[in-house]
PDB file of C-alpha atoms in Angstrom:
ATOM      1  CA  UNK A 219      20.800  -9.438 -10.751  1.00 65.00           C
ATOM      2  CA  UNK A 220      21.890 -11.577  -7.817  1.00 71.00           C
ATOM      3  CA  UNK A 221      24.363 -14.210  -9.001  1.00 94.00           C
ATOM      4  CA  UNK A 222      23.604 -16.887  -6.374  1.00 97.00           C
ATOM      5  CA  UNK A 223      20.303 -16.544  -4.595  1.00 97.00           C
ATOM      6  CA  UNK A 224      18.951 -18.607  -1.734  1.00 97.00           C
ATOM      7  CA  UNK A 225      15.502 -18.741  -0.251  1.00 97.00           C
ATOM      8  CA  UNK A 226      14.444 -18.347   2.423  1.00 97.00           C
ATOM      9  CA  UNK A 227      16.933 -16.028   4.117  1.00 97.00           C
ATOM     10  CA  UNK A 228      15.638 -16.979   7.565  1.00 97.00           C
ATOM     11  CA  UNK A 229      14.026 -20.220   8.649  1.00 97.00           C
ATOM     12  CA  UNK A 230      12.708 -20.714  12.173  1.00 97.00           C
ATOM     13  CA  UNK A 231      11.030 -24.015  12.861  1.00 97.00           C
ATOM     14  CA  UNK A 232      10.355 -26.688  15.450  1.00 97.00           C
ATOM     15  CA  UNK A 233      12.364 -29.822  16.081  1.00 97.00           C
ATOM     16  CA  UNK A 234      11.114 -32.747  14.049  1.00 97.00           C
ATOM     17  CA  UNK A 235       9.836 -30.685  11.136  1.00 97.00           C
ATOM     18  CA  UNK A 236      10.926 -31.067   7.506  1.00 97.00           C
ATOM     19  CA  UNK A 237      12.145 -28.024   5.575  1.00 97.00           C
ATOM     20  CA  UNK A 238      13.682 -27.127   2.238  1.00 98.00           C
ATOM     21  CA  UNK A 239      16.113 -24.466   1.121  1.00 98.00           C
ATOM     22  CA  UNK A 240      16.318 -23.443  -2.521  1.00 98.00           C
ATOM     23  CA  UNK A 241      19.303 -22.150  -4.439  1.00 98.00           C
ATOM     24  CA  UNK A 242      19.621 -20.753  -7.936  1.00 97.00           C
ATOM     25  CA  UNK A 243      22.616 -19.375  -9.805  1.00 97.00           C
ATOM     26  CA  UNK A 244      22.551 -17.314 -12.987  1.00 97.00           C
ATOM     27  CA  UNK A 245      26.292 -17.429 -13.664  1.00 96.00           C
ATOM     28  CA  UNK A 246      26.149 -20.372 -16.042  1.00 95.00           C
ATOM     29  CA  UNK A 247      28.369 -22.419 -13.711  1.00 94.00           C
ATOM     30  CA  UNK A 248      28.367 -26.195 -13.881  1.00 92.00           C
ATOM     31  CA  UNK A 249      29.160 -26.947 -10.232  1.00 92.00           C
ATOM     32  CA  UNK A 250      27.111 -26.099  -7.149  1.00 93.00           C
ATOM     33  CA  UNK A 251      27.710 -26.659  -3.446  1.00 93.00           C
ATOM     34  CA  UNK A 252      26.077 -26.656  -0.065  1.00 95.00           C
ATOM     35  CA  UNK A 253      28.089 -25.549   2.967  1.00 95.00           C
ATOM     36  CA  UNK A 254      27.194 -25.387   6.645  1.00 96.00           C
ATOM     37  CA  UNK A 255      28.628 -22.583   8.805  1.00 96.00           C
ATOM     38  CA  UNK A 256      28.428 -23.080  12.547  1.00 93.00           C
ATOM     39  CA  UNK A 257      28.253 -20.504  15.302  1.00 92.00           C
ATOM     40  CA  UNK A 258      32.070 -20.262  15.360  1.00 90.00           C
ATOM     41  CA  UNK A 259      32.049 -19.426  11.634  1.00 91.00           C
ATOM     42  CA  UNK A 260      33.596 -22.734  10.646  1.00 92.00           C
ATOM     43  CA  UNK A 261      32.516 -23.481   7.086  1.00 93.00           C
ATOM     44  CA  UNK A 262      32.213 -27.107   6.050  1.00 91.00           C
ATOM     45  CA  UNK A 263      31.346 -28.599   2.670  1.00 91.00           C
ATOM     46  CA  UNK A 264      28.279 -30.814   2.691  1.00 93.00           C
ATOM     47  CA  UNK A 265      27.551 -31.618  -0.946  1.00 91.00           C
ATOM     48  CA  UNK A 266      28.741 -30.772  -4.404  1.00 90.00           C
ATOM     49  CA  UNK A 267      27.022 -31.319  -7.748  1.00 90.00           C
ATOM     50  CA  UNK A 268      28.610 -31.098 -11.159  1.00 88.00           C
ATOM     51  CA  UNK A 269      26.233 -31.022 -14.134  1.00 85.00           C
ATOM     52  CA  UNK A 270      23.451 -32.379 -11.893  1.00 83.00           C
ATOM     53  CA  UNK A 271      25.608 -35.278 -10.734  1.00 86.00           C
ATOM     54  CA  UNK A 272      26.516 -35.710  -7.060  1.00 87.00           C
ATOM     55  CA  UNK A 273      30.287 -35.368  -6.691  1.00 84.00           C
ATOM     56  CA  UNK A 274      30.918 -34.722  -3.018  1.00 79.00           C
ATOM     57  CA  UNK A 275      28.861 -36.163  -0.227  1.00 79.00           C
ATOM     58  CA  UNK A 276      30.646 -35.501   3.028  1.00 80.00           C
ATOM     59  CA  UNK A 277      29.721 -37.169   6.290  1.00 80.00           C
ATOM     60  CA  UNK A 278      26.297 -35.666   6.558  1.00 89.00           C
ATOM     61  CA  UNK A 279      23.280 -37.343   8.185  1.00 91.00           C
ATOM     62  CA  UNK A 280      21.008 -38.898   5.600  1.00 92.00           C
ATOM     63  CA  UNK A 281      18.267 -36.572   6.864  1.00 96.00           C
ATOM     64  CA  UNK A 282      19.874 -34.095   4.482  1.00 96.00           C
ATOM     65  CA  UNK A 283      19.048 -34.721   0.839  1.00 94.00           C
ATOM     66  CA  UNK A 284      20.214 -32.467  -1.976  1.00 94.00           C
ATOM     67  CA  UNK A 285      18.434 -32.308  -5.300  1.00 94.00           C
ATOM     68  CA  UNK A 286      19.636 -30.728  -8.508  1.00 93.00           C
ATOM     69  CA  UNK A 287      16.847 -30.479 -11.102  1.00 92.00           C
ATOM     70  CA  UNK A 288      19.188 -28.670 -13.507  1.00 92.00           C
ATOM     71  CA  UNK A 289      22.617 -27.060 -13.561  1.00 92.00           C
ATOM     72  CA  UNK A 290      21.284 -23.750 -12.270  1.00 95.00           C
ATOM     73  CA  UNK A 291      19.467 -25.104  -9.218  1.00 96.00           C
ATOM     74  CA  UNK A 292      20.504 -27.037  -6.137  1.00 96.00           C
ATOM     75  CA  UNK A 293      17.998 -27.500  -3.360  1.00 97.00           C
ATOM     76  CA  UNK A 294      18.485 -28.931   0.118  1.00 97.00           C
ATOM     77  CA  UNK A 295      15.783 -30.836   1.921  1.00 97.00           C
ATOM     78  CA  UNK A 296      16.165 -31.616   5.615  1.00 97.00           C
ATOM     79  CA  UNK A 297      13.990 -34.186   7.382  1.00 97.00           C
ATOM     80  CA  UNK A 298      13.314 -34.482  11.098  1.00 97.00           C
ATOM     81  CA  UNK A 299      15.175 -31.327  12.055  1.00 97.00           C
ATOM     82  CA  UNK A 300      17.312 -31.468  15.211  1.00 96.00           C
ATOM     83  CA  UNK A 301      18.675 -28.744  17.489  1.00 96.00           C
ATOM     84  CA  UNK A 302      22.177 -29.331  16.117  1.00 94.00           C
ATOM     85  CA  UNK A 303      21.018 -28.418  12.632  1.00 96.00           C
ATOM     86  CA  UNK A 304      20.838 -24.760  13.671  1.00 97.00           C
ATOM     87  CA  UNK A 305      23.417 -22.998  11.519  1.00 97.00           C
ATOM     88  CA  UNK A 306      23.789 -20.867   8.434  1.00 98.00           C
ATOM     89  CA  UNK A 307      23.622 -22.840   5.195  1.00 98.00           C
ATOM     90  CA  UNK A 308      25.365 -21.417   2.156  1.00 98.00           C
ATOM     91  CA  UNK A 309      24.927 -22.313  -1.459  1.00 97.00           C
ATOM     92  CA  UNK A 310      27.805 -21.636  -3.832  1.00 95.00           C
ATOM     93  CA  UNK A 311      28.710 -22.214  -7.455  1.00 95.00           C
ATOM     94  CA  UNK A 312      31.820 -22.375  -9.586  1.00 93.00           C
ATOM     95  CA  UNK A 313      32.874 -23.252 -13.098  1.00 90.00           C
ATOM     96  CA  UNK A 314      35.100 -26.156 -13.950  1.00 78.00           C
ATOM     97  CA  UNK A 315      37.326 -28.180 -11.675  1.00 64.00           C
ATOM     98  CA  UNK A 316      35.916 -27.995  -8.206  1.00 63.00           C
ATOM     99  CA  UNK A 317      38.770 -26.875  -6.026  1.00 71.00           C
ATOM    100  CA  UNK A 318      40.577 -24.869  -8.672  1.00 79.00           C
ATOM    101  CA  UNK A 319      38.173 -22.046  -9.397  1.00 87.00           C
ATOM    102  CA  UNK A 320      36.743 -19.191  -7.324  1.00 92.00           C
ATOM    103  CA  UNK A 321      33.394 -19.951  -5.766  1.00 93.00           C
ATOM    104  CA  UNK A 322      30.461 -17.553  -5.680  1.00 96.00           C
ATOM    105  CA  UNK A 323      28.311 -17.675  -2.563  1.00 97.00           C
ATOM    106  CA  UNK A 324      24.740 -16.815  -1.784  1.00 97.00           C
ATOM    107  CA  UNK A 325      23.959 -14.780   1.326  1.00 97.00           C
ATOM    108  CA  UNK A 326      22.985 -17.811   3.346  1.00 97.00           C
ATOM    109  CA  UNK A 327      19.908 -19.250   5.015  1.00 98.00           C
ATOM    110  CA  UNK A 328      19.859 -18.848   8.766  1.00 98.00           C
ATOM    111  CA  UNK A 329      18.174 -21.931  10.197  1.00 98.00           C
ATOM    112  CA  UNK A 330      17.042 -21.831  13.814  1.00 97.00           C
ATOM    113  CA  UNK A 331      15.515 -24.877  15.465  1.00 96.00           C
ATOM    114  CA  UNK A 332      13.299 -24.231  18.477  1.00 92.00           C
TER     115      UNK A 332
ATOM    116  CA  UNK B 124      39.205 -32.623   8.102  1.00 46.00           C
ATOM    117  CA  UNK B 125      40.077 -28.948   8.434  1.00 51.00           C
ATOM    118  CA  UNK B 126      42.968 -27.858   6.263  1.00 64.00           C
ATOM    119  CA  UNK B 127      43.641 -24.166   6.804  1.00 70.00           C
ATOM    120  CA  UNK B 128      44.274 -22.369  10.061  1.00 81.00           C
ATOM    121  CA  UNK B 129      44.251 -18.582  10.103  1.00 84.00           C
ATOM    122  CA  UNK B 130      46.244 -16.501  12.517  1.00 86.00           C
ATOM    123  CA  UNK B 131      45.417 -14.330  14.360  1.00 92.00           C
ATOM    124  CA  UNK B 132      41.818 -15.218  15.158  1.00 93.00           C
ATOM    125  CA  UNK B 133      41.017 -11.548  15.652  1.00 95.00           C
ATOM    126  CA  UNK B 134      42.759  -8.330  14.648  1.00 96.00           C
ATOM    127  CA  UNK B 135      41.871  -4.735  15.536  1.00 97.00           C
ATOM    128  CA  UNK B 136      43.561  -1.818  13.794  1.00 97.00           C
ATOM    129  CA  UNK B 137      43.046   1.836  12.956  1.00 97.00           C
ATOM    130  CA  UNK B 138      42.089   3.116   9.532  1.00 98.00           C
ATOM    131  CA  UNK B 139      45.138   3.639   7.370  1.00 97.00           C
ATOM    132  CA  UNK B 140      47.162   0.861   9.009  1.00 98.00           C
ATOM    133  CA  UNK B 141      48.101  -2.358   7.269  1.00 98.00           C
ATOM    134  CA  UNK B 142      46.534  -5.675   8.260  1.00 97.00           C
ATOM    135  CA  UNK B 143      48.334  -8.995   7.882  1.00 97.00           C
ATOM    136  CA  UNK B 144      46.649 -12.353   8.237  1.00 97.00           C
ATOM    137  CA  UNK B 145      48.349 -15.698   8.002  1.00 96.00           C
ATOM    138  CA  UNK B 146      47.147 -19.104   6.932  1.00 95.00           C
ATOM    139  CA  UNK B 147      48.831 -22.445   7.490  1.00 94.00           C
ATOM    140  CA  UNK B 148      47.753 -25.701   5.916  1.00 92.00           C
ATOM    141  CA  UNK B 149      48.727 -29.337   6.180  1.00 90.00           C
ATOM    142  CA  UNK B 150      48.749 -31.145   2.844  1.00 86.00           C
ATOM    143  CA  UNK B 151      49.756 -30.466  -0.759  1.00 87.00           C
ATOM    144  CA  UNK B 152      47.557 -28.017  -2.602  1.00 87.00           C
ATOM    145  CA  UNK B 153      46.774 -26.941  -6.166  1.00 87.00           C
ATOM    146  CA  UNK B 154      45.879 -23.432  -5.138  1.00 91.00           C
ATOM    147  CA  UNK B 155      44.985 -21.292  -2.159  1.00 94.00           C
ATOM    148  CA  UNK B 156      42.173 -18.779  -2.124  1.00 95.00           C
ATOM    149  CA  UNK B 157      41.219 -15.926   0.186  1.00 96.00           C
ATOM    150  CA  UNK B 158      37.632 -14.907   0.859  1.00 97.00           C
ATOM    151  CA  UNK B 159      35.969 -12.095   2.774  1.00 98.00           C
ATOM    152  CA  UNK B 160      32.711 -12.389   4.684  1.00 98.00           C
ATOM    153  CA  UNK B 161      30.882  -9.304   5.849  1.00 97.00           C
ATOM    154  CA  UNK B 162      28.500  -9.714   8.763  1.00 95.00           C
ATOM    155  CA  UNK B 163      25.310 -11.443   7.682  1.00 94.00           C
ATOM    156  CA  UNK B 164      26.493 -11.999   4.132  1.00 96.00           C
ATOM    157  CA  UNK B 165      27.998 -14.742   2.018  1.00 96.00           C
ATOM    158  CA  UNK B 166      31.671 -15.188   1.271  1.00 97.00           C
ATOM    159  CA  UNK B 167      33.212 -13.102  -1.470  1.00 97.00           C
ATOM    160  CA  UNK B 168      36.229 -14.338  -3.394  1.00 97.00           C
ATOM    161  CA  UNK B 169      39.231 -12.014  -3.131  1.00 97.00           C
ATOM    162  CA  UNK B 170      42.200 -13.682  -4.742  1.00 97.00           C
ATOM    163  CA  UNK B 171      43.459 -17.078  -5.902  1.00 95.00           C
ATOM    164  CA  UNK B 172      47.127 -18.014  -5.912  1.00 95.00           C
ATOM    165  CA  UNK B 173      48.312 -21.189  -7.583  1.00 93.00           C
ATOM    166  CA  UNK B 174      50.868 -23.520  -6.047  1.00 92.00           C
ATOM    167  CA  UNK B 175      53.539 -22.448  -8.549  1.00 95.00           C
ATOM    168  CA  UNK B 176      53.099 -18.754  -7.725  1.00 96.00           C
ATOM    169  CA  UNK B 177      54.801 -16.959  -4.852  1.00 97.00           C
ATOM    170  CA  UNK B 178      53.047 -13.590  -4.759  1.00 98.00           C
ATOM    171  CA  UNK B 179      49.942 -11.989  -6.192  1.00 97.00           C
ATOM    172  CA  UNK B 180      48.471  -8.511  -6.004  1.00 97.00           C
ATOM    173  CA  UNK B 181      44.962  -7.172  -6.420  1.00 96.00           C
ATOM    174  CA  UNK B 182      44.401  -3.514  -5.591  1.00 97.00           C
ATOM    175  CA  UNK B 183      45.250  -3.061  -1.902  1.00 98.00           C
ATOM    176  CA  UNK B 184      45.603  -6.814  -1.405  1.00 98.00           C
ATOM    177  CA  UNK B 185      48.858  -8.725  -1.511  1.00 98.00           C
ATOM    178  CA  UNK B 186      48.980 -12.477  -1.079  1.00 98.00           C
ATOM    179  CA  UNK B 187      52.085 -14.576  -0.667  1.00 98.00           C
ATOM    180  CA  UNK B 188      52.406 -18.336  -0.745  1.00 97.00           C
ATOM    181  CA  UNK B 189      55.247 -20.428   0.638  1.00 97.00           C
ATOM    182  CA  UNK B 190      54.601 -24.048  -0.254  1.00 95.00           C
ATOM    183  CA  UNK B 191      57.743 -25.223   1.562  1.00 95.00           C
ATOM    184  CA  UNK B 192      56.319 -23.860   4.818  1.00 95.00           C
ATOM    185  CA  UNK B 193      52.734 -24.615   3.832  1.00 95.00           C
ATOM    186  CA  UNK B 194      51.705 -21.077   4.622  1.00 96.00           C
ATOM    187  CA  UNK B 195      50.178 -18.010   3.030  1.00 96.00           C
ATOM    188  CA  UNK B 196      49.654 -14.433   4.093  1.00 97.00           C
ATOM    189  CA  UNK B 197      47.135 -11.786   3.135  1.00 98.00           C
ATOM    190  CA  UNK B 198      48.178  -8.164   3.473  1.00 98.00           C
ATOM    191  CA  UNK B 199      45.613  -5.392   3.242  1.00 98.00           C
ATOM    192  CA  UNK B 200      47.304  -2.033   2.891  1.00 98.00           C
ATOM    193  CA  UNK B 201      45.871   1.334   3.982  1.00 98.00           C
ATOM    194  CA  UNK B 202      42.872  -0.329   5.597  1.00 98.00           C
ATOM    195  CA  UNK B 203      39.441   1.279   5.654  1.00 97.00           C
ATOM    196  CA  UNK B 204      36.453   0.849   7.949  1.00 97.00           C
ATOM    197  CA  UNK B 205      34.760  -1.007   5.072  1.00 97.00           C
ATOM    198  CA  UNK B 206      37.449  -3.711   5.326  1.00 98.00           C
ATOM    199  CA  UNK B 207      35.903  -4.818   8.628  1.00 98.00           C
ATOM    200  CA  UNK B 208      34.949  -8.440   7.994  1.00 98.00           C
ATOM    201  CA  UNK B 209      36.053 -12.024   8.508  1.00 97.00           C
ATOM    202  CA  UNK B 210      38.736 -13.311   6.175  1.00 97.00           C
ATOM    203  CA  UNK B 211      39.111 -16.977   5.290  1.00 96.00           C
ATOM    204  CA  UNK B 212      41.755 -18.920   3.474  1.00 95.00           C
ATOM    205  CA  UNK B 213      40.675 -21.968   1.519  1.00 94.00           C
ATOM    206  CA  UNK B 214      42.874 -24.636   0.038  1.00 90.00           C
ATOM    207  CA  UNK B 215      42.015 -26.418  -3.166  1.00 80.00           C
ATOM    208  CA  UNK B 216      43.250 -29.959  -3.598  1.00 69.00           C
ATOM    209  CA  UNK B 217      41.126 -32.332  -5.592  1.00 69.00           C
ATOM    210  CA  UNK B 218      37.406 -31.955  -5.581  1.00 69.00           C
ATOM    211  CA  UNK B 219      36.704 -29.470  -2.801  1.00 77.00           C
ATOM    212  CA  UNK B 220      37.765 -26.271  -1.114  1.00 85.00           C
ATOM    213  CA  UNK B 221      38.650 -26.647   2.546  1.00 87.00           C
ATOM    214  CA  UNK B 222      38.155 -23.482   4.587  1.00 90.00           C
ATOM    215  CA  UNK B 223      39.973 -22.325   7.687  1.00 89.00           C
ATOM    216  CA  UNK B 224      38.259 -20.807  10.708  1.00 89.00           C
ATOM    217  CA  UNK B 225      38.925 -17.246   9.644  1.00 94.00           C
ATOM    218  CA  UNK B 226      40.399 -14.034  11.000  1.00 96.00           C
ATOM    219  CA  UNK B 227      38.003 -11.361  12.189  1.00 96.00           C
ATOM    220  CA  UNK B 228      39.323  -7.944  11.223  1.00 98.00           C
ATOM    221  CA  UNK B 229      37.993  -4.768  12.844  1.00 98.00           C
ATOM    222  CA  UNK B 230      39.055  -1.442  11.390  1.00 98.00           C
ATOM    223  CA  UNK B 231      38.115   1.602  13.431  1.00 97.00           C
ATOM    224  CA  UNK B 232      38.039   5.171  12.164  1.00 90.00           C
TER     225      UNK B 232
END
């Protein structure tokens, strides 16, 4: 069974559209994250949820809205997509204190804006 | 702001050789972690070293941490073609992990 799974794996869409990415983890972890990896492989934290509560909200445009319906799921909704949103988005999870435990990553969602 | 900086950015070696990657960071940390990313895949955790530890081993991996120099190194011994990947250090301080830009390792047979 995949520990952290994201859907879809690929997302190609037009500028201005709204899209969602879903993430689920079956590890029983209490903390989940969204990261953005750019074309130079730089990985940056976007959001973090602990027990469904928003903990980290980095400087991200408010077009990005995370939602955590339960501890095992963290979805990312993006409104009015822009060219600069093209990137790979990774979901991750960990147990316990956020920066002190190993994180488990999904395989990413490759978002391409036309 | 970015915390870790890996060096070199890219490394090409032959199978059987050792590969050493370095990571420097700027502020105090609780721990430092190393991750591997194969092409088209997510990051995989390799090893975590706490700020009060100086060296840690896991199989063919050896990690050192020098908090006085704010640096860490990852040594992969007897490398294999399957070790070809990008390697990232990540520093944990507070509520988030901050990742460096990574070292791309190519191991040719």
